[in-house]
Coordinates of C-alpha atoms and ligand atoms in Angstrom, one line a residue:
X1 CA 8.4 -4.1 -25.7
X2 CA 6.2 -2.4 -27.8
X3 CA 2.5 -1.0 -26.1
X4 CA -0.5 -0.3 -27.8
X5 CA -2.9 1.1 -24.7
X6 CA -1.4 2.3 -21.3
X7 CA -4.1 2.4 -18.5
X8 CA -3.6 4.9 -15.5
X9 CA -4.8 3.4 -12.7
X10 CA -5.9 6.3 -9.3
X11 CA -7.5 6.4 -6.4
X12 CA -9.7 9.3 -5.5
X13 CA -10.7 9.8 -1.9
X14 CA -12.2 13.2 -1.1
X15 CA -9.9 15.1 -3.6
X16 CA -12.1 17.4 -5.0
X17 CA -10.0 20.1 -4.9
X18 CA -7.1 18.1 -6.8
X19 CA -9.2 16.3 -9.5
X20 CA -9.2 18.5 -12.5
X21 CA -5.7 19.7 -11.8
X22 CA -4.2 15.9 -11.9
X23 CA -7.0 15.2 -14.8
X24 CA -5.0 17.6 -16.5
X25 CA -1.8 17.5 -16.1
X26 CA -2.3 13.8 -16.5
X27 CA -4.2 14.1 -19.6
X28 CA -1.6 16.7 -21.1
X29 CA 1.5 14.0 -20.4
X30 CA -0.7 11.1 -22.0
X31 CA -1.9 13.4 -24.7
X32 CA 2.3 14.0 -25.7
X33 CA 2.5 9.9 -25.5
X34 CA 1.1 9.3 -29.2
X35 CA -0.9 6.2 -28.2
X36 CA -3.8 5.1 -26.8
X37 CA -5.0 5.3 -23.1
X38 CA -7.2 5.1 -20.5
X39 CA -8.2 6.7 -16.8
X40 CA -9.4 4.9 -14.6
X41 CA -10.5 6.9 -11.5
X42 CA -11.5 4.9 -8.4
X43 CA -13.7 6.9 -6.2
X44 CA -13.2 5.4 -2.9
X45 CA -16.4 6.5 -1.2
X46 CA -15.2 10.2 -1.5
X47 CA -18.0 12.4 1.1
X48 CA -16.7 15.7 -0.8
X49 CA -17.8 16.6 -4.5
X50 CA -15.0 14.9 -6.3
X51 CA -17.2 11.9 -8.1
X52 CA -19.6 15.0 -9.2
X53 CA -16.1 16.3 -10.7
X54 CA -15.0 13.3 -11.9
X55 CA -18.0 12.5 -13.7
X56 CA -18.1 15.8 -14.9
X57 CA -14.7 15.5 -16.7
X58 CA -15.7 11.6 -17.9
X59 CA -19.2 12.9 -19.9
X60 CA -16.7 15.2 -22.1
X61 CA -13.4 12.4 -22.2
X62 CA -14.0 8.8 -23.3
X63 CA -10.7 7.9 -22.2
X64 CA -12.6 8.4 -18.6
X65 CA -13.8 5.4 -16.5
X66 CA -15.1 5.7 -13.3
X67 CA -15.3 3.1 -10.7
X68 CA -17.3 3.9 -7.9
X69 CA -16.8 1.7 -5.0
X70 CA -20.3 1.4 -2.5
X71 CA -17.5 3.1 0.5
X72 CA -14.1 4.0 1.7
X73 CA -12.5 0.5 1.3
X74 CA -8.9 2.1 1.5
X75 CA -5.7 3.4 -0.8
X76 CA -4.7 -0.1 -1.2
X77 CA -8.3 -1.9 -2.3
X78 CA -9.1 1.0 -4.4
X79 CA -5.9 0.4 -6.5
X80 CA -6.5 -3.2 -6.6
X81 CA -10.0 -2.2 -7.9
X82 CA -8.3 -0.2 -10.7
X83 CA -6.3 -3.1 -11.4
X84 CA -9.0 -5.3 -12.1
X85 CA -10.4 -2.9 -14.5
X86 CA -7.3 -2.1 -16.6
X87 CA -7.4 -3.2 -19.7
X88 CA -4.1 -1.6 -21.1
X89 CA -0.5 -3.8 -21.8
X90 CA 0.9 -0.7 -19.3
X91 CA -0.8 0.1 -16.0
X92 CA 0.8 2.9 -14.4
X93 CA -0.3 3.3 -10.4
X94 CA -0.6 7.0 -9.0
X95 CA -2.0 9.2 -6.3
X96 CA -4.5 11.4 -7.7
X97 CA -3.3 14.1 -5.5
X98 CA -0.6 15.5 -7.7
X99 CA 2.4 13.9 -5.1
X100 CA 2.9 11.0 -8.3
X101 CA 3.8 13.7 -11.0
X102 CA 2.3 12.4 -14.4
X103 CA 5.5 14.0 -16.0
X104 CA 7.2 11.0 -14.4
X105 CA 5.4 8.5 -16.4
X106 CA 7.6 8.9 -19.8
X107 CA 10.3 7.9 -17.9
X108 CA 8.7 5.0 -16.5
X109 CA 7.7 3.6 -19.7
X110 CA 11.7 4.5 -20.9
X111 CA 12.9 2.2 -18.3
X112 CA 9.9 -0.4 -19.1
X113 CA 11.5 -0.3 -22.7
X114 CA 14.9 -1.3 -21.4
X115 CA 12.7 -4.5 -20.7
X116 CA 11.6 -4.4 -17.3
X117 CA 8.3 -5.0 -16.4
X118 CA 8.0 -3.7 -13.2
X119 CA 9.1 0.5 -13.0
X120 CA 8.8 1.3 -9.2
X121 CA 9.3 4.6 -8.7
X122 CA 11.4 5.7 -5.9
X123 CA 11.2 8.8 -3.8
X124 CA 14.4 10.5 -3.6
X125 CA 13.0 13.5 -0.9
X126 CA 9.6 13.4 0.6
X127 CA 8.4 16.4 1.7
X128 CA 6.4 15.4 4.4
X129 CA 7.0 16.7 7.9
X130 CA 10.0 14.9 9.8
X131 CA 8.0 12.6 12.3
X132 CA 6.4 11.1 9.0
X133 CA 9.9 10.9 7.3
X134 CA 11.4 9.3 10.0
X135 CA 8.7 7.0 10.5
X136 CA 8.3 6.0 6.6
X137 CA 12.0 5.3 6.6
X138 CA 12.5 3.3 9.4
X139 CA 9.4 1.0 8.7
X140 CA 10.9 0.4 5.5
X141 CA 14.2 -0.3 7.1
X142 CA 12.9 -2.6 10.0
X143 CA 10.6 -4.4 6.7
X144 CA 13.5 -4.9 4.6
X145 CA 15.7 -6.3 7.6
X146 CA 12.4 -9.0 8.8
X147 CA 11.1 -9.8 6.0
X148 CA 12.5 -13.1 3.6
X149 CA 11.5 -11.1 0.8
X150 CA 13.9 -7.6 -0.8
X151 CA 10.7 -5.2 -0.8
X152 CA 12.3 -2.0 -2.1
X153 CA 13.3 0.5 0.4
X154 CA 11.7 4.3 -0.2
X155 CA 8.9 2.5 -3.1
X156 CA 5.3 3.3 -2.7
X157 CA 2.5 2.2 -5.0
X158 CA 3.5 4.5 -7.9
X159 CA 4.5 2.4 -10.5
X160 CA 4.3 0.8 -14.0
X161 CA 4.1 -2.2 -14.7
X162 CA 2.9 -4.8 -17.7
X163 CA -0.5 -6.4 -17.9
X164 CA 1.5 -9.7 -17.3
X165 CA 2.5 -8.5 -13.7
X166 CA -1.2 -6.7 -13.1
X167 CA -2.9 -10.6 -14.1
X168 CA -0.7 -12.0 -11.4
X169 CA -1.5 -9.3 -9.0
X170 CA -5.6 -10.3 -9.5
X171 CA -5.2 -13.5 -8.9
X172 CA -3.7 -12.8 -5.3
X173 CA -6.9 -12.9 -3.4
X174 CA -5.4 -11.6 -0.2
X175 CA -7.8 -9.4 1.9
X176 CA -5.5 -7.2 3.9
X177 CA -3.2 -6.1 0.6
X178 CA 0.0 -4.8 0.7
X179 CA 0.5 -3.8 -2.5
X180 CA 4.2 -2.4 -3.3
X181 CA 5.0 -5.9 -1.3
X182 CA 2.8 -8.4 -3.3
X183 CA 4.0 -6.1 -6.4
X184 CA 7.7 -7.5 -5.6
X185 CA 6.2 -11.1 -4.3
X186 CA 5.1 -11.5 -7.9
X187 CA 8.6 -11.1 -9.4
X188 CA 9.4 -10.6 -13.0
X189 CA 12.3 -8.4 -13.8
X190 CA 11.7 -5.4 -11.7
X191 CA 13.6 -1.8 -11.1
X192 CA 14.0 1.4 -9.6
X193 CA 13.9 4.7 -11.1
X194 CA 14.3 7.8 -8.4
X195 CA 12.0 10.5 -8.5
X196 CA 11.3 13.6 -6.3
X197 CA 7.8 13.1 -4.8
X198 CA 6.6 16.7 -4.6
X199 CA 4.1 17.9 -1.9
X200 CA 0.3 17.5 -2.4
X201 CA -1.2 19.8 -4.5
X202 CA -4.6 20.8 -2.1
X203 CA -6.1 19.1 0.6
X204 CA -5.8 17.1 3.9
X205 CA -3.5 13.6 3.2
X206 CA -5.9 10.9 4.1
X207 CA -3.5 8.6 5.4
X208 CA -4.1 9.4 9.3
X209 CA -1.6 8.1 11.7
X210 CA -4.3 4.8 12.6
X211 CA -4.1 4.1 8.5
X212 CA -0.8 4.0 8.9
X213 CA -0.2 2.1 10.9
X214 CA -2.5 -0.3 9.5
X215 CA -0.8 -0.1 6.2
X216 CA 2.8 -0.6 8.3
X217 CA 1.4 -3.9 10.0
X218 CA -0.4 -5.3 6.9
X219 CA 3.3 -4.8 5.6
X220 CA 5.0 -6.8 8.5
X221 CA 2.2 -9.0 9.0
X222 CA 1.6 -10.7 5.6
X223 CA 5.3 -10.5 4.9
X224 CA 6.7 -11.8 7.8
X225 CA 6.7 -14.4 10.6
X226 CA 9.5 -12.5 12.5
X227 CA 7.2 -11.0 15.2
X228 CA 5.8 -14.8 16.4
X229 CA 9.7 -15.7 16.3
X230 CA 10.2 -12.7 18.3
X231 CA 7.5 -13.5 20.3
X232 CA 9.0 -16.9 21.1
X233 CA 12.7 -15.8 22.0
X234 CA 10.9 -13.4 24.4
X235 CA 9.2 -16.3 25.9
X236 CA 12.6 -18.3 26.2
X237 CA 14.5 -15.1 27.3
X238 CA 11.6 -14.6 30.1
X239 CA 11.6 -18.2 30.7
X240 CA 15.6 -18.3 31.6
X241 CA 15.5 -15.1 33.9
X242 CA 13.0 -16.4 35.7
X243 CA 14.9 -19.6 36.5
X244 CA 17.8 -18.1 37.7
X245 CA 15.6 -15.7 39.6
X246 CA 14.0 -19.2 41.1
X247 CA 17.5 -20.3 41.8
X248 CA 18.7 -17.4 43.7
X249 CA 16.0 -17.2 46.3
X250 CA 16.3 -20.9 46.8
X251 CA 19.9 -19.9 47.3
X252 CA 19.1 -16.9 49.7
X253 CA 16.3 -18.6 51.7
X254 CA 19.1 -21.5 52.4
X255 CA 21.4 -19.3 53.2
X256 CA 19.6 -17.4 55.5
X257 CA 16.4 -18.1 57.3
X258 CA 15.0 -15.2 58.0
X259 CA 15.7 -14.5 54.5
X260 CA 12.2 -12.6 52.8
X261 CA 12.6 -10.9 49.2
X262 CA 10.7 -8.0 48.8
X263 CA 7.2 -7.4 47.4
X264 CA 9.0 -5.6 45.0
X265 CA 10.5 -7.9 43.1
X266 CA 7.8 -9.9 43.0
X267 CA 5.4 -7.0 41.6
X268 CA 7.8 -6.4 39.0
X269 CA 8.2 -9.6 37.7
X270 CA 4.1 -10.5 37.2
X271 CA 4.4 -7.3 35.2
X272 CA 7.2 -7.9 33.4
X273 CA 5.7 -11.6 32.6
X274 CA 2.7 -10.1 32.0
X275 CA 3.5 -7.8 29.9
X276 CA 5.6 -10.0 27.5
X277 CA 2.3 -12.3 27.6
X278 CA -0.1 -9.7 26.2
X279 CA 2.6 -8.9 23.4
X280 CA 2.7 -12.0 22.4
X281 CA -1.2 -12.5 22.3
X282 CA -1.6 -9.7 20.4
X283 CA 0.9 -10.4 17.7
X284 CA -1.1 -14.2 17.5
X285 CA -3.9 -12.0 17.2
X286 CA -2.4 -9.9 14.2
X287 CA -2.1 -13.0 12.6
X288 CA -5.5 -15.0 13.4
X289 CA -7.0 -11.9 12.6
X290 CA -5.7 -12.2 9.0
X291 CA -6.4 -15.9 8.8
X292 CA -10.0 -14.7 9.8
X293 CA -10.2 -12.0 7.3
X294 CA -9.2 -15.0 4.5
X295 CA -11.3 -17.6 5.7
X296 CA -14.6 -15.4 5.3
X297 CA -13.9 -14.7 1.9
X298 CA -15.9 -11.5 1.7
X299 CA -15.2 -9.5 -1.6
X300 CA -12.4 -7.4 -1.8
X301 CA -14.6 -4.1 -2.5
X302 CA -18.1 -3.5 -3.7
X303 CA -19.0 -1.3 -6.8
X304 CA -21.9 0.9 -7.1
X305 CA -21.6 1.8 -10.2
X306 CA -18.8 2.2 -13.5
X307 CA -19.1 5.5 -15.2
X308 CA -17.8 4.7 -18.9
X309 CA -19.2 6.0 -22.1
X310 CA -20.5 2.6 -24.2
X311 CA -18.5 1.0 -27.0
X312 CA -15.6 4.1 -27.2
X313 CA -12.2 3.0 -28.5
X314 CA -9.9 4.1 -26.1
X315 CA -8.9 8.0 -26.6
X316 CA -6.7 9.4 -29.4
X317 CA -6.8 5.8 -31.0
X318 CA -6.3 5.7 -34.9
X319 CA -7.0 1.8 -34.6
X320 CA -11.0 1.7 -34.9
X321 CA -11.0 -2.6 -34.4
X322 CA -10.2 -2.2 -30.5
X323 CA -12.3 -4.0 -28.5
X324 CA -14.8 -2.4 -27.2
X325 CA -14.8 -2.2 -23.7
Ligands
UDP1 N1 -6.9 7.3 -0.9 C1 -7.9 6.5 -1.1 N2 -8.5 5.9 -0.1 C2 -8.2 6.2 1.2 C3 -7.1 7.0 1.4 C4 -6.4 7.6 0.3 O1 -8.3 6.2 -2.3 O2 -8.8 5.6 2.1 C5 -6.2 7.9 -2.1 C6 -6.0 9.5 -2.0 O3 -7.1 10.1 -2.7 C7 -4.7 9.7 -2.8 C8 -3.9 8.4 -2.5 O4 -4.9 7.4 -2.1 O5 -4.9 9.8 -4.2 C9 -2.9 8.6 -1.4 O6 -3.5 9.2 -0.2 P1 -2.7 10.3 0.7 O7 -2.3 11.4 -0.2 O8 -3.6 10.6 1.8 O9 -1.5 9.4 1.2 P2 0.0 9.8 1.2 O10 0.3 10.6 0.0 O11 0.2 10.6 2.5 O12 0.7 8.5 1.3
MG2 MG1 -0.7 12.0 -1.0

Protein backbone atom coordinates (compact mmCIF):
# COMPACT_ATOMS: atom_id res chain seq x y z
CA UNK A 1 0.00 0.00 0.00
CA UNK A 2 2.90 1.87 -0.82
CA UNK A 3 2.35 5.66 -2.66
CA UNK A 4 4.63 7.47 -4.70
CA UNK A 5 2.52 10.94 -5.39
CA UNK A 6 -0.50 12.07 -3.25
CA UNK A 7 -2.67 14.76 -4.99
CA UNK A 8 -4.78 17.29 -2.83
CA UNK A 9 -7.67 18.00 -4.42
CA UNK A 10 -9.73 21.86 -3.16
CA UNK A 11 -12.18 23.90 -4.04
CA UNK A 12 -11.72 27.62 -3.82
CA UNK A 13 -14.76 29.77 -4.02
CA UNK A 14 -14.20 33.48 -3.02
CA UNK A 15 -11.68 32.45 -0.22
CA UNK A 16 -9.25 35.00 -0.60
CA UNK A 17 -8.82 35.70 2.76
CA UNK A 18 -8.14 31.76 3.56
CA UNK A 19 -5.84 30.83 0.55
CA UNK A 20 -2.31 31.42 1.73
CA UNK A 21 -3.10 30.37 5.20
CA UNK A 22 -4.45 26.72 3.98
CA UNK A 23 -1.61 26.92 1.16
CA UNK A 24 0.51 26.80 4.09
CA UNK A 25 -0.44 24.91 6.53
CA UNK A 26 -1.17 22.44 3.70
CA UNK A 27 2.16 22.74 2.21
CA UNK A 28 3.93 22.48 5.75
CA UNK A 29 1.94 18.95 6.46
CA UNK A 30 2.88 17.69 2.83
CA UNK A 31 6.30 19.07 3.14
CA UNK A 32 6.73 16.58 6.70
CA UNK A 33 5.20 13.65 4.21
CA UNK A 34 8.76 12.74 2.46
CA UNK A 35 7.12 12.15 -0.90
CA UNK A 36 5.94 13.58 -3.78
CA UNK A 37 2.74 15.77 -4.23
CA UNK A 38 0.58 17.93 -5.84
CA UNK A 39 -2.27 20.94 -5.30
CA UNK A 40 -4.64 21.16 -7.18
CA UNK A 41 -6.78 24.28 -6.51
CA UNK A 42 -10.16 24.57 -8.31
CA UNK A 43 -11.25 28.13 -8.57
CA UNK A 44 -14.83 27.85 -8.83
CA UNK A 45 -15.60 31.23 -10.49
CA UNK A 46 -14.31 32.98 -7.23
CA UNK A 47 -15.61 37.19 -7.86
CA UNK A 48 -12.97 38.09 -4.90
CA UNK A 49 -9.03 38.09 -5.54
CA UNK A 50 -8.35 34.52 -4.57
CA UNK A 51 -7.24 33.19 -8.27
CA UNK A 52 -4.84 36.45 -8.26
CA UNK A 53 -3.56 34.71 -4.85
CA UNK A 54 -3.64 31.46 -5.97
CA UNK A 55 -1.69 32.10 -8.95
CA UNK A 56 0.49 34.12 -7.05
CA UNK A 57 1.46 31.19 -4.83
CA UNK A 58 1.55 28.60 -8.08
CA UNK A 59 4.41 30.98 -10.17
CA UNK A 60 6.77 30.31 -6.95
CA UNK A 61 5.50 26.27 -6.15
CA UNK A 62 5.45 23.74 -8.96
CA UNK A 63 3.58 21.50 -6.97
CA UNK A 64 0.69 24.21 -7.84
CA UNK A 65 -2.03 23.57 -10.45
CA UNK A 66 -4.75 25.67 -10.97
CA UNK A 67 -7.94 24.79 -12.55
CA UNK A 68 -10.01 27.61 -13.33
CA UNK A 69 -13.42 26.79 -14.12
CA UNK A 70 -15.40 29.56 -16.75
CA UNK A 71 -18.11 30.05 -13.34
CA UNK A 72 -19.47 29.03 -10.05
CA UNK A 73 -20.42 25.45 -11.04
CA UNK A 74 -20.71 24.41 -7.23
CA UNK A 75 -18.66 22.59 -4.16
CA UNK A 76 -19.51 19.32 -5.59
CA UNK A 77 -18.51 19.90 -9.62
CA UNK A 78 -15.47 21.76 -8.54
CA UNK A 79 -14.26 18.64 -6.65
CA UNK A 80 -15.18 16.37 -9.40
CA UNK A 81 -13.15 18.80 -11.58
CA UNK A 82 -10.08 18.20 -9.22
CA UNK A 83 -10.65 14.70 -9.58
CA UNK A 84 -10.33 14.48 -13.08
CA UNK A 85 -7.05 16.22 -12.86
CA UNK A 86 -5.36 14.14 -10.13
CA UNK A 87 -2.78 12.39 -11.16
CA UNK A 88 -1.50 11.08 -7.75
CA UNK A 89 -2.12 6.99 -6.38
CA UNK A 90 -3.74 9.20 -3.15
CA UNK A 91 -6.25 11.94 -3.68
CA UNK A 92 -7.15 13.54 -0.61
CA UNK A 93 -10.50 15.89 -0.82
CA UNK A 94 -10.68 19.12 1.42
CA UNK A 95 -12.25 22.58 1.96
CA UNK A 96 -9.85 25.14 1.22
CA UNK A 97 -11.17 27.08 4.09
CA UNK A 98 -9.16 25.65 6.84
CA UNK A 99 -12.56 23.58 8.38
CA UNK A 100 -10.57 20.07 6.68
CA UNK A 101 -7.34 20.54 8.88
CA UNK A 102 -4.35 19.36 6.61
CA UNK A 103 -2.76 17.98 9.95
CA UNK A 104 -5.51 15.31 9.48
CA UNK A 105 -4.15 14.02 6.34
CA UNK A 106 -1.23 11.73 8.02
CA UNK A 107 -3.75 10.04 9.71
CA UNK A 108 -5.74 9.49 6.70
CA UNK A 109 -2.97 7.97 4.75
CA UNK A 110 -2.19 5.73 8.35
CA UNK A 111 -5.57 4.23 8.06
CA UNK A 112 -5.21 3.97 4.00
CA UNK A 113 -2.03 1.87 5.00
CA UNK A 114 -4.16 -0.51 7.18
CA UNK A 115 -5.44 -1.23 3.44
CA UNK A 116 -8.41 0.75 2.95
CA UNK A 117 -8.94 2.59 0.12
CA UNK A 118 -11.44 4.88 0.97
CA UNK A 119 -10.47 7.24 4.48
CA UNK A 120 -13.72 9.31 5.11
CA UNK A 121 -13.21 11.48 7.59
CA UNK A 122 -15.77 11.95 10.16
CA UNK A 123 -16.76 15.02 12.09
CA UNK A 124 -16.94 14.29 15.66
CA UNK A 125 -18.25 18.27 16.67
CA UNK A 126 -19.15 20.78 14.17
CA UNK A 127 -19.00 24.06 15.17
CA UNK A 128 -21.58 25.45 13.22
CA UNK A 129 -24.49 27.22 14.76
CA UNK A 130 -27.37 24.73 16.16
CA UNK A 131 -30.05 25.23 13.39
CA UNK A 132 -27.22 23.99 10.91
CA UNK A 133 -26.30 21.08 13.36
CA UNK A 134 -29.50 20.03 13.74
CA UNK A 135 -30.34 20.24 10.19
CA UNK A 136 -26.94 18.43 8.95
CA UNK A 137 -27.75 15.64 11.43
CA UNK A 138 -31.01 14.85 10.81
CA UNK A 139 -30.67 14.91 6.90
CA UNK A 140 -28.11 12.45 7.39
CA UNK A 141 -30.36 10.50 9.61
CA UNK A 142 -33.60 10.62 7.40
CA UNK A 143 -30.71 9.63 4.24
CA UNK A 144 -29.37 6.73 5.95
CA UNK A 145 -32.99 5.48 7.07
CA UNK A 146 -34.39 5.96 2.89
CA UNK A 147 -31.87 5.25 1.15
CA UNK A 148 -30.85 1.25 -0.03
CA UNK A 149 -27.46 2.28 0.23
CA UNK A 150 -25.26 2.78 4.11
CA UNK A 151 -23.96 6.47 3.17
CA UNK A 152 -21.95 7.23 6.33
CA UNK A 153 -23.63 9.31 8.85
CA UNK A 154 -21.68 12.70 9.97
CA UNK A 155 -19.06 12.14 6.41
CA UNK A 156 -18.66 15.07 4.18
CA UNK A 157 -16.35 15.25 1.07
CA UNK A 158 -13.07 15.23 3.13
CA UNK A 159 -11.53 12.28 2.30
CA UNK A 160 -8.68 10.01 0.87
CA UNK A 161 -8.94 7.76 -1.22
CA UNK A 162 -6.84 5.66 -4.05
CA UNK A 163 -6.62 6.56 -7.67
CA UNK A 164 -8.53 3.15 -8.22
CA UNK A 165 -11.61 4.64 -6.35
CA UNK A 166 -11.07 8.45 -8.05
CA UNK A 167 -11.06 6.33 -11.85
CA UNK A 168 -14.40 4.90 -10.86
CA UNK A 169 -15.62 8.16 -9.53
CA UNK A 170 -14.90 9.80 -13.35
CA UNK A 171 -16.56 7.52 -14.99
CA UNK A 172 -19.89 8.30 -13.11
CA UNK A 173 -21.22 10.87 -15.45
CA UNK A 174 -24.04 12.01 -13.29
CA UNK A 175 -24.94 15.73 -13.61
CA UNK A 176 -26.42 16.61 -10.22
CA UNK A 177 -23.33 14.79 -8.10
CA UNK A 178 -23.55 13.83 -4.78
CA UNK A 179 -20.29 13.09 -3.99
CA UNK A 180 -19.68 11.50 -0.36
CA UNK A 181 -22.83 9.23 -1.74
CA UNK A 182 -21.42 8.16 -5.15
CA UNK A 183 -17.99 7.91 -3.07
CA UNK A 184 -19.71 4.94 -0.97
CA UNK A 185 -21.89 3.75 -4.32
CA UNK A 186 -18.44 2.97 -5.74
CA UNK A 187 -17.50 0.55 -2.85
CA UNK A 188 -14.11 -0.86 -2.26
CA UNK A 189 -13.05 -1.33 1.31
CA UNK A 190 -13.98 1.84 2.87
CA UNK A 191 -13.69 3.42 6.66
CA UNK A 192 -14.17 6.05 9.12
CA UNK A 193 -11.66 7.90 10.97
CA UNK A 194 -13.29 10.84 13.48
CA UNK A 195 -11.95 14.02 13.39
CA UNK A 196 -12.93 17.42 14.98
CA UNK A 197 -13.94 19.77 12.05
CA UNK A 198 -12.80 23.14 13.47
CA UNK A 199 -14.54 26.45 12.52
CA UNK A 200 -13.55 28.31 9.20
CA UNK A 201 -10.65 30.16 9.34
CA UNK A 202 -12.03 33.83 7.61
CA UNK A 203 -14.91 34.45 5.52
CA UNK A 204 -18.63 33.97 4.84
CA UNK A 205 -19.45 29.85 4.28
CA UNK A 206 -20.75 29.72 0.82
CA UNK A 207 -23.10 27.07 1.35
CA UNK A 208 -26.38 29.37 1.74
CA UNK A 209 -29.41 27.71 3.07
CA UNK A 210 -30.89 27.32 -1.00
CA UNK A 211 -27.30 25.32 -1.62
CA UNK A 212 -28.28 23.37 0.83
CA UNK A 213 -30.82 22.32 0.33
CA UNK A 214 -29.96 21.54 -3.07
CA UNK A 215 -27.04 19.51 -1.91
CA UNK A 216 -29.79 17.71 0.71
CA UNK A 217 -32.21 16.76 -2.31
CA UNK A 218 -29.41 15.77 -4.85
CA UNK A 219 -28.69 13.43 -1.75
CA UNK A 220 -32.29 11.98 -1.51
CA UNK A 221 -32.98 12.34 -4.99
CA UNK A 222 -30.22 10.31 -6.82
CA UNK A 223 -30.08 7.95 -3.89
CA UNK A 224 -33.50 7.17 -3.35
CA UNK A 225 -36.95 6.28 -4.76
CA UNK A 226 -38.53 6.55 -1.25
CA UNK A 227 -40.21 9.96 -1.88
CA UNK A 228 -42.33 8.55 -5.28
CA UNK A 229 -43.16 5.45 -2.80
CA UNK A 230 -44.14 8.00 -0.32
CA UNK A 231 -45.85 9.82 -2.74
CA UNK A 232 -47.84 6.76 -3.67
CA UNK A 233 -48.90 5.58 -0.04
CA UNK A 234 -50.20 9.21 0.24
CA UNK A 235 -52.25 8.66 -2.74
CA UNK A 236 -53.63 5.31 -1.32
CA UNK A 237 -53.99 6.77 2.25
CA UNK A 238 -56.01 9.87 0.50
CA UNK A 239 -57.68 7.53 -1.65
CA UNK A 240 -59.16 5.34 1.40
CA UNK A 241 -60.28 8.41 3.54
CA UNK A 242 -61.98 9.66 0.94
CA UNK A 243 -64.10 6.53 0.51
CA UNK A 244 -65.14 6.23 3.75
CA UNK A 245 -65.88 9.94 3.74
CA UNK A 246 -68.12 8.92 0.44
CA UNK A 247 -69.68 6.23 2.46
CA UNK A 248 -70.67 8.21 5.42
CA UNK A 249 -72.65 10.91 3.61
CA UNK A 250 -74.32 8.34 1.60
CA UNK A 251 -75.09 6.97 5.09
CA UNK A 252 -76.20 10.46 6.50
CA UNK A 253 -78.23 11.62 3.43
CA UNK A 254 -80.16 8.10 3.89
CA UNK A 255 -80.60 8.50 7.06
CA UNK A 256 -81.88 11.80 7.12
CA UNK A 257 -83.25 13.79 4.31
CA UNK A 258 -82.77 17.04 5.10
CA UNK A 259 -79.38 15.86 5.86
CA UNK A 260 -76.67 18.84 4.15
CA UNK A 261 -72.83 18.44 5.23
CA UNK A 262 -71.18 21.59 5.52
CA UNK A 263 -69.13 23.62 3.10
CA UNK A 264 -66.68 22.98 5.45
CA UNK A 265 -65.82 19.82 5.01
CA UNK A 266 -65.95 19.98 1.65
CA UNK A 267 -63.31 23.08 1.51
CA UNK A 268 -61.07 21.15 3.49
CA UNK A 269 -60.90 18.14 1.68
CA UNK A 270 -60.08 19.85 -2.06
CA UNK A 271 -57.31 21.24 0.02
CA UNK A 272 -56.20 18.47 1.61
CA UNK A 273 -56.46 16.52 -1.93
CA UNK A 274 -54.93 19.20 -3.41
CA UNK A 275 -52.29 19.62 -1.47
CA UNK A 276 -51.15 15.91 -1.42
CA UNK A 277 -51.39 16.41 -5.42
CA UNK A 278 -48.95 19.17 -5.78
CA UNK A 279 -46.50 17.18 -3.36
CA UNK A 280 -46.56 14.56 -5.38
CA UNK A 281 -45.92 16.58 -8.70
CA UNK A 282 -43.29 18.10 -7.37
CA UNK A 283 -41.35 15.13 -6.18
CA UNK A 284 -42.08 13.62 -10.02
CA UNK A 285 -40.64 16.74 -10.89
CA UNK A 286 -37.37 16.28 -8.71
CA UNK A 287 -36.91 13.40 -10.51
CA UNK A 288 -37.84 14.32 -14.33
CA UNK A 289 -35.81 17.17 -13.66
CA UNK A 290 -32.70 14.96 -13.12
CA UNK A 291 -33.63 12.69 -15.97
CA UNK A 292 -33.63 16.05 -17.97
CA UNK A 293 -30.42 17.24 -16.64
CA UNK A 294 -28.90 13.52 -17.90
CA UNK A 295 -30.50 13.36 -21.12
CA UNK A 296 -28.89 16.81 -22.32
CA UNK A 297 -25.63 15.71 -21.64
CA UNK A 298 -24.05 19.16 -21.17
CA UNK A 299 -20.54 19.02 -19.66
CA UNK A 300 -20.11 18.67 -16.19
CA UNK A 301 -17.98 22.18 -15.83
CA UNK A 302 -16.13 24.29 -18.32
CA UNK A 303 -12.42 25.38 -17.88
CA UNK A 304 -10.93 28.60 -18.77
CA UNK A 305 -7.82 27.92 -18.22
CA UNK A 306 -5.05 25.35 -16.07
CA UNK A 307 -2.37 27.28 -14.34
CA UNK A 308 0.64 24.69 -14.14
CA UNK A 309 4.25 25.40 -14.70
CA UNK A 310 5.36 23.02 -18.07
CA UNK A 311 7.11 19.64 -17.71
CA UNK A 312 7.83 20.01 -13.51
CA UNK A 313 8.14 16.73 -11.70
CA UNK A 314 5.87 16.87 -9.02
CA UNK A 315 7.46 18.88 -5.81
CA UNK A 316 10.13 17.58 -3.50
CA UNK A 317 10.53 14.53 -5.98
CA UNK A 318 14.09 12.81 -5.97
CA UNK A 319 12.68 10.56 -8.94
CA UNK A 320 13.52 12.85 -12.19
CA UNK A 321 11.72 9.94 -14.82
CA UNK A 322 8.01 11.11 -13.57
CA UNK A 323 5.97 11.81 -16.18
CA UNK A 324 5.62 14.93 -17.06
CA UNK A 325 2.39 16.27 -16.58
N1 LIG B 1 -17.08 26.05 -2.54
C1 LIG B 1 -16.99 26.00 -3.92
N2 LIG B 1 -18.06 26.38 -4.67
C2 LIG B 1 -19.24 26.77 -4.10
C3 LIG B 1 -19.34 26.77 -2.69
C4 LIG B 1 -18.25 26.40 -1.94
O1 LIG B 1 -15.95 25.64 -4.46
O2 LIG B 1 -20.18 27.09 -4.84
C5 LIG B 1 -15.91 25.65 -1.72
C6 LIG B 1 -15.50 26.66 -0.66
O3 LIG B 1 -14.52 27.55 -1.13
C7 LIG B 1 -14.95 25.76 0.44
C8 LIG B 1 -15.75 24.50 0.29
O4 LIG B 1 -16.28 24.49 -1.03
O5 LIG B 1 -13.58 25.46 0.23
C9 LIG B 1 -16.85 24.36 1.31
O6 LIG B 1 -17.67 25.50 1.29
P1 LIG B 1 -18.26 26.15 2.63
O7 LIG B 1 -17.17 26.37 3.60
O8 LIG B 1 -19.09 27.30 2.25
O9 LIG B 1 -19.23 24.98 3.09
P2 LIG B 1 -19.38 24.31 4.53
O10 LIG B 1 -18.03 24.23 5.13
O11 LIG B 1 -20.30 25.20 5.27
O12 LIG B 1 -19.97 22.98 4.24
MG1 LIG C 1 -16.50 25.50 5.16
Amino acid sequence: MSYNLISIVAPVYNEEENINYFYRELKAVLTALKKDYEIILVNDGSRDSSLIKMIGLQKNDPAIKIIDLSRNFGHQIAISAGLNHAIGDLIVIMDSDLQDPPAVIPDLIKKHEEGFDVVYAVRRKRKENIFKRTAYSAFYRILNKICELDIPLDAGDFCLMTQRVATELKNIPEKNRFVRGIRTWVGFKQVGLEYERQARHAGQEKYTWIKLFKLAFDGIFSFSYFPLRLSSIMGLVVSAASFIIIIYFFIARVIDENSLPGFASTRIIILFVGGIQLIILGVIGEYLARIYDEVRGRPLYIIRQIYQQPNQPPANSTNLDYPAR
